[in-house]
XYZ file of C-alpha atoms in Angstrom:
467
model
C 18.605 -3.797 0.489
C 16.418 -3.966 -2.895
C 14.507 -1.079 -1.657
C 17.513 1.076 -2.437
C 17.958 0.532 -5.960
C 15.616 2.958 -7.855
C 15.854 2.707 -11.260
C 12.905 4.814 -11.640
C 11.964 7.980 -9.848
C 8.529 7.001 -9.272
C 6.792 4.362 -7.660
C 3.208 2.765 -7.905
C 1.528 3.150 -4.669
C -0.567 1.045 -2.776
C -4.271 1.139 -4.597
C -6.948 -0.041 -2.460
C -6.908 -3.775 -1.243
C -6.450 -5.492 -4.832
C -5.884 -2.957 -7.474
C -2.296 -3.406 -6.770
C -2.151 -6.948 -5.289
C -0.413 -8.366 -8.242
C 1.374 -5.335 -9.533
C 4.867 -6.545 -8.923
C 4.120 -9.535 -11.241
C 3.074 -7.103 -13.735
C 5.750 -4.283 -13.726
C 8.585 -5.646 -11.005
C 10.606 -6.749 -13.789
C 11.034 -3.440 -15.253
C 12.572 -2.346 -12.264
C 9.349 -0.514 -11.464
C 8.518 -0.293 -7.821
C 4.916 -1.256 -6.122
C 3.222 -1.529 -3.081
C 1.268 -4.369 -2.439
C -1.794 -4.368 0.238
C -1.599 -6.977 2.923
C -4.825 -6.233 4.933
C -7.398 -9.008 2.942
C -5.890 -12.323 3.933
C -8.625 -14.077 1.939
C -7.634 -12.380 -1.367
C -4.314 -12.768 -0.887
C -5.282 -16.810 -0.628
C -7.188 -16.671 -3.736
C -4.780 -14.238 -5.817
C -2.017 -17.151 -4.284
C -3.741 -19.978 -5.797
C -4.549 -18.565 -9.107
C -1.033 -17.696 -9.836
C 0.377 -21.091 -8.380
C -1.850 -22.614 -10.924
C -0.907 -20.342 -13.819
C 2.592 -20.085 -13.232
C 2.935 -24.302 -12.369
C 3.854 -23.817 -8.642
C 2.868 -26.303 -6.101
C -0.617 -25.092 -4.030
C -1.711 -26.093 -0.756
C -4.677 -24.261 0.751
C -3.878 -22.690 4.302
C -7.270 -22.666 5.997
C -8.905 -20.398 8.167
C -9.217 -22.279 11.051
C -5.253 -23.113 10.966
C -2.683 -22.007 13.754
C -1.687 -18.179 12.422
C -3.280 -18.750 9.158
C -3.333 -14.903 8.391
C 0.170 -14.421 8.586
C 0.781 -17.690 7.107
C -1.331 -16.903 4.065
C 0.849 -13.588 3.887
C 4.301 -14.959 3.717
C 3.030 -17.960 1.318
C 1.590 -15.461 -1.379
C 4.710 -12.793 -0.745
C 7.442 -15.505 -1.077
C 5.289 -17.103 -4.655
C 5.316 -13.118 -6.036
C 9.175 -12.796 -5.027
C 10.001 -16.032 -6.582
C 7.688 -15.503 -9.722
C 9.366 -11.479 -10.401
C 13.092 -12.831 -9.894
C 12.271 -15.964 -13.045
C 10.654 -13.117 -14.778
C 13.744 -11.192 -14.029
C 16.117 -14.107 -15.415
C 14.073 -14.530 -18.543
C 14.506 -10.716 -19.126
C 18.130 -10.718 -18.649
C 18.492 -13.528 -21.330
C 15.957 -12.107 -23.873
C 17.777 -11.065 -27.063
C 18.403 -7.093 -27.866
C 16.145 -6.930 -30.662
C 12.779 -4.565 -30.842
C 9.620 -5.655 -28.883
C 11.705 -7.723 -26.211
C 11.223 -7.013 -22.873
C 14.959 -6.361 -22.258
C 14.689 -3.850 -24.649
C 10.848 -2.659 -23.431
C 13.526 -2.160 -19.611
C 15.780 -0.157 -20.963
C 13.665 1.964 -23.528
C 11.203 2.993 -20.357
C 13.918 4.581 -18.024
C 13.622 8.353 -18.320
C 15.857 9.847 -20.474
C 17.814 11.637 -17.574
C 19.034 8.451 -16.495
C 22.756 7.009 -16.869
C 21.474 3.728 -17.657
C 19.629 5.193 -20.192
C 22.612 6.492 -22.019
C 24.433 3.850 -21.793
C 21.682 1.854 -23.513
C 21.709 4.565 -26.150
C 25.623 4.278 -26.580
C 25.168 0.550 -27.023
C 22.592 0.757 -29.756
C 24.753 2.964 -31.738
C 28.087 0.630 -30.844
C 29.767 -2.034 -33.186
C 31.536 -5.296 -32.289
C 33.815 -5.644 -29.341
C 32.376 -2.492 -27.676
C 28.725 -3.471 -28.345
C 29.569 -6.979 -26.740
C 30.974 -5.420 -23.779
C 28.190 -3.307 -23.394
C 25.706 -5.701 -24.133
C 27.305 -7.721 -21.204
C 27.395 -4.484 -18.891
C 23.667 -3.440 -19.629
C 22.471 -7.425 -18.628
C 24.478 -6.969 -15.217
C 22.580 -3.818 -14.064
C 19.160 -5.075 -14.298
C 17.466 -5.167 -11.189
C 13.899 -5.728 -9.968
C 11.706 -2.742 -8.801
C 11.274 -3.309 -5.136
C 7.962 -5.150 -3.804
C 6.989 -3.435 -0.845
C 4.054 -3.887 1.414
C 1.374 -1.784 2.991
C -0.297 -2.192 6.538
C -2.859 0.521 7.403
C -1.745 0.730 11.328
C -5.278 1.295 12.149
C -6.787 -1.879 10.807
C -6.081 -3.946 14.003
C -8.856 -6.100 14.671
C -8.384 -8.568 17.898
C -9.014 -11.800 16.783
C -10.046 -14.859 19.185
C -10.593 -17.977 18.518
C -14.092 -17.686 19.825
C -16.400 -15.220 20.890
C -16.115 -16.095 24.543
C -12.216 -16.625 24.452
C -9.273 -14.191 25.382
C -7.342 -12.695 22.495
C -5.484 -14.422 20.618
C -1.546 -13.222 21.302
C 0.342 -11.079 18.766
C -2.473 -11.896 16.450
C -4.492 -8.434 15.880
C -4.931 -7.701 12.295
C -1.864 -5.296 11.820
C 0.103 -7.764 13.728
C -0.144 -10.643 11.946
C 0.012 -8.931 8.616
C 3.438 -7.602 9.616
C 4.710 -11.251 11.087
C 3.413 -12.226 7.793
C 5.822 -9.851 5.826
C 8.732 -10.527 8.387
C 8.899 -13.980 7.622
C 8.748 -13.521 3.954
C 11.708 -14.053 1.208
C 11.345 -10.260 0.315
C 14.146 -7.794 0.677
C 12.110 -4.643 0.760
C 10.094 -2.366 2.902
C 6.458 -1.939 4.842
C 4.789 1.119 4.206
C 2.934 2.009 7.263
C 0.263 4.226 6.941
C -2.904 5.660 8.695
C -0.924 6.965 11.727
C 0.216 5.402 15.573
C -0.513 2.263 16.839
C 1.861 1.171 19.611
C 0.760 -2.449 20.009
C 2.013 -2.489 16.147
C 5.125 -0.289 16.929
C 6.341 -2.424 20.124
C 5.625 -5.950 18.097
C 8.107 -4.622 15.502
C 10.699 -3.492 18.311
C 10.589 -7.319 18.627
C 11.482 -8.021 15.154
C 15.276 -8.199 14.670
C 14.604 -8.048 10.852
C 14.241 -4.551 11.475
C 17.551 -3.653 13.398
C 20.808 -2.955 11.956
C 23.081 -5.775 11.072
C 26.840 -5.504 11.226
C 27.237 -3.721 7.759
C 24.351 -0.824 9.101
C 21.474 -2.568 6.871
C 18.534 -4.007 7.910
C 16.638 -7.334 6.543
C 13.675 -5.333 6.178
C 12.808 -1.655 5.666
C 10.262 0.625 6.786
C 8.596 3.817 5.162
C 6.408 5.828 6.720
C 3.727 7.530 4.829
C 2.896 10.874 6.107
C 0.680 13.694 5.804
C 2.735 16.266 7.096
C 5.871 17.181 9.022
C 4.752 16.740 12.829
C 3.513 13.194 11.495
C 7.092 12.628 10.202
C 9.119 13.916 13.143
C 6.376 12.449 15.846
C 6.461 8.819 14.515
C 9.871 8.885 13.533
C 11.105 9.575 16.941
C 8.783 7.117 18.501
C 10.198 4.513 16.424
C 14.055 5.832 16.545
C 13.423 5.202 20.271
C 12.829 1.384 19.604
C 15.894 1.087 17.478
C 14.007 1.126 14.368
C 15.206 3.766 11.185
C 12.798 4.790 8.643
C 14.344 4.900 5.300
C 11.401 6.930 3.249
C 8.891 9.171 4.415
C 6.383 8.946 2.047
C 4.097 12.399 1.902
C 0.647 11.983 0.949
C -1.609 15.188 1.532
C -4.840 14.377 2.788
C -6.254 16.526 -0.062
C -4.423 14.902 -2.738
C -4.605 11.318 -2.101
C -7.059 9.270 -3.659
C -9.551 7.216 -1.376
C -9.661 8.431 1.975
C -9.666 12.473 2.269
C -7.615 13.002 5.461
C -8.021 16.849 5.428
C -5.034 18.070 7.235
C -6.452 21.471 8.132
C -6.677 23.102 4.755
C -2.755 22.629 4.177
C -1.964 21.568 0.432
C 0.816 19.883 -0.947
C 3.268 22.579 -1.585
C 3.221 24.107 1.993
C 4.268 20.621 3.570
C 6.932 19.802 1.266
C 8.230 22.947 1.866
C 8.569 22.398 5.327
C 10.259 18.750 4.760
C 12.450 20.684 2.302
C 13.649 23.519 5.045
C 13.545 21.015 8.429
C 15.056 17.904 6.496
C 18.612 17.832 7.527
C 17.463 18.732 11.279
C 15.049 15.795 11.336
C 17.781 13.255 10.357
C 20.219 14.677 12.720
C 17.545 14.380 15.593
C 16.514 11.057 14.888
C 19.688 9.621 14.413
C 20.590 11.013 18.124
C 17.397 9.254 19.210
C 18.293 6.082 17.198
C 21.822 5.700 18.508
C 20.999 5.866 21.968
C 18.224 3.126 21.497
C 20.969 1.097 19.685
C 23.089 1.503 22.589
C 21.154 0.375 24.859
C 20.019 -2.683 22.668
C 23.639 -3.591 22.620
C 23.943 -2.629 18.597
C 27.064 -0.984 17.447
C 25.816 2.867 16.369
C 26.814 4.184 13.392
C 28.860 7.357 13.018
C 26.427 8.867 10.623
C 22.938 8.504 9.919
C 21.868 5.819 7.699
C 20.293 7.014 3.806
C 16.631 8.774 3.863
C 14.273 9.392 1.114
C 11.798 11.739 1.069
C 9.052 11.130 -1.301
C 5.622 12.200 -2.181
C 2.384 11.073 -4.254
C -0.794 11.857 -4.748
C -2.663 14.200 -7.283
C 0.354 14.034 -9.685
C -1.096 14.106 -13.127
C 1.635 15.296 -15.694
C 5.483 14.709 -15.996
C 5.875 18.352 -15.908
C 4.486 18.331 -12.351
C 6.633 15.012 -11.772
C 10.126 17.118 -12.435
C 8.815 20.045 -10.554
C 7.979 18.374 -6.927
C 11.480 16.553 -7.772
C 13.515 19.590 -8.418
C 12.113 22.621 -6.639
C 11.076 20.597 -3.391
C 13.937 18.575 -3.891
C 11.856 15.072 -3.473
C 13.945 11.884 -3.876
C 10.754 10.542 -5.724
C 7.324 10.588 -6.466
C 4.408 7.855 -6.511
C 1.832 7.778 -9.132
C -1.402 6.199 -8.318
C -4.834 6.846 -9.953
C -3.105 6.776 -13.331
C -2.002 3.250 -13.392
C -5.515 2.470 -12.313
C -6.227 2.941 -16.535
C -3.282 0.967 -17.245
C -4.424 -2.950 -17.342
C -0.789 -3.828 -17.716
C 0.049 -2.301 -14.079
C -3.099 -3.042 -12.493
C -6.016 -5.209 -11.460
C -8.867 -3.416 -12.352
C -12.237 -4.636 -13.923
C -12.763 -2.899 -17.236
C -16.107 -1.728 -16.781
C -14.495 0.148 -13.778
C -11.829 1.063 -15.995
C -14.181 2.113 -18.374
C -16.110 4.482 -16.209
C -12.371 5.934 -14.794
C -11.575 6.783 -18.338
C -14.641 8.658 -19.343
C -15.206 10.312 -15.957
C -14.790 13.913 -16.100
C -14.492 16.492 -12.840
C -18.230 16.310 -12.380
C -18.418 12.417 -11.808
C -15.947 12.612 -8.499
C -17.420 13.915 -5.174
C -16.799 13.927 -1.327
C -18.873 11.426 0.398
C -19.889 9.929 3.663
C -19.911 6.239 2.446
C -16.634 5.407 4.450
C -17.631 3.162 7.463
C -13.913 4.519 8.891
C -16.224 8.058 9.562
C -13.333 9.932 7.031
C -14.766 11.620 4.069
C -14.189 9.603 1.217
C -13.734 10.355 -2.471
C -16.255 8.815 -4.941
C -17.067 8.098 -8.411
C -20.719 8.534 -9.750
C -22.546 5.476 -10.795
C -19.886 2.969 -9.794
C -20.628 -1.092 -9.075
C -20.549 0.058 -5.258
C -23.200 2.706 -5.669
C -25.600 0.502 -7.908
C -25.370 -2.180 -4.967
C -26.290 0.020 -1.811
C -29.213 1.499 -4.203
C -30.042 -2.352 -5.374
C -30.014 -3.625 -1.623
C -31.866 -0.635 0.121
C -34.170 -1.429 -2.667
C -34.680 -4.796 -1.651
C -35.050 -4.337 1.935
C -31.918 -5.549 2.627
C -29.702 -2.573 3.547
C -25.818 -3.409 4.354
C -23.235 -5.444 3.694
C -23.307 -9.027 4.878
C -20.051 -8.245 6.562
C -17.836 -11.682 5.983
C -14.427 -10.142 6.365
C -15.070 -7.777 9.264
C -11.734 -5.613 9.047
C -13.302 -2.344 9.438
C -14.936 -3.190 12.620
C -15.537 -0.311 15.102
C -18.667 0.496 16.692
C -19.894 -0.542 19.519
C -23.287 1.319 20.050
C -25.407 -1.522 19.996
C -23.074 -4.583 20.298
C -20.818 -5.833 22.830
C -17.992 -6.725 20.051
C -17.571 -4.248 17.504
C -19.121 -4.191 14.046
C -18.997 -2.675 10.828
C -21.174 0.651 10.183
C -21.356 -0.651 7.017
C -22.791 -4.022 7.769
C -26.359 -5.247 7.231
C -26.459 -5.610 11.339
C -25.559 -2.769 12.036
C -27.691 -0.567 9.232
C -30.613 -2.845 10.659
C -30.491 -1.639 14.228
C -29.886 1.711 13.504
C -32.756 2.323 11.061
C -34.876 0.676 13.721
C -33.593 3.300 16.180
C -34.489 5.515 14.489
C -37.662 4.895 13.215
C -38.667 4.422 16.731
C -37.123 7.829 17.322
C -39.827 11.233 17.386
C -39.070 13.117 14.464
C -40.444 14.666 11.169
C -40.756 12.186 8.355
C -38.275 14.247 6.470
C -35.712 14.454 8.838
C -36.191 10.205 9.308
C -35.563 9.872 6.031
C -32.444 11.903 5.668
C -30.788 10.189 8.594
C -31.581 6.836 7.326
C -30.058 7.873 4.400
C -26.905 8.491 5.797
C -26.614 4.878 7.525
C -27.497 3.394 4.114
C -24.774 4.972 2.755
C -22.222 3.742 4.214
C -19.890 0.945 1.682
C -18.393 -1.944 2.244
C -14.519 -1.011 1.792
C -13.323 -4.470 1.968
C -15.320 -5.359 -1.108
C -15.398 -1.793 -2.581
C -11.509 -1.898 -2.696
C -10.939 -5.446 -3.755
C -12.846 -7.335 -6.472
C -16.169 -5.921 -7.766
C -19.142 -6.294 -4.836
C -21.513 -8.985 -4.915
C -23.826 -10.548 -2.238
């Protein structure tokens, strides 16, 4: 599987809904692995149209009222990205070895410790027949970085044809997104984040793409993003019982990651990694035993030895010295670099205004806020376009977002159907309730401030927000 070819020791994690939505097109040809969010199918459809036009590919719109439109949009976009990346790879492999060419960039960007980098250095000083042989060898060793996808398991809204209709079968947001990935041409992995989702896990068990083939590999891989060892053991065992092997445990401490701050009782990244280091082998052995029982029950051949497992870490890494330390001392198989790549226009899709603010920001410009409608503390940037928009809407007497995408609907305080606490509908109802309650003006103002602080993440983690 493609995700087992690791040219670099780092990967670019999922960054919001949009910031890494096209990162594979930007970097995969250089062997750099990255993760695409497949939460927002509306954004994905717009990106498919954009890149189809840019690369001269055929494009037929998949409309929202079409059957299984969410999964079909995701499949179509991932197939287009895969096609573009492989065409880029073919072009790169045929490029001349001369300064500034993409094939030279490919090898020069490798870590100095890479055996492939050593081979390249040998090539640059070689002559005649040896140089020709090494030229051919180097071109044959060019591989693309994995194009993995991310699903936040908790974002699993139930979908219906109409408000009064029964739920559509296998069409909740997370399940439909997974189906879109499974049906794609990608030879890569799905990164599952945000914890348990029995409905999604049960659907995965029905997908043969996650079960082992005769050679012991599977068509699609599974990566678990976990906050600590306990979470890895629990979720790994649940999926192993279904005959699904986890190819990688991707550690992201809630205190070290960007975006939401999923605090793990104050546990910093070091102690979490130390526990993985000490218990890794026993975890793999335990999961292999459970996995083998599940495969036997399904009539599959049982491997004698556990399938390969990687343990990686991401979040809060700022220097190569830190990266080296995490891989060497804690024996991590790789690292993920997120926030630094938000400053790199060659790698991520961030508007110039936001990128400039990030580049100029100091420690005092970042703070923990209650802006997330998920009710989890959120790392925020002062003076962001999101913050400005919230203030403008409040000043205009229209607090809250129009909420057109509805990916984070969860609150039923005022309505039968869940709505989002960042929506205009919820905030209007909540403010009206607070205005009718008996409290001091100061208390009312403070509580209303907490209500209107909620930000629309569907827009804030995608394009710049707008009405």
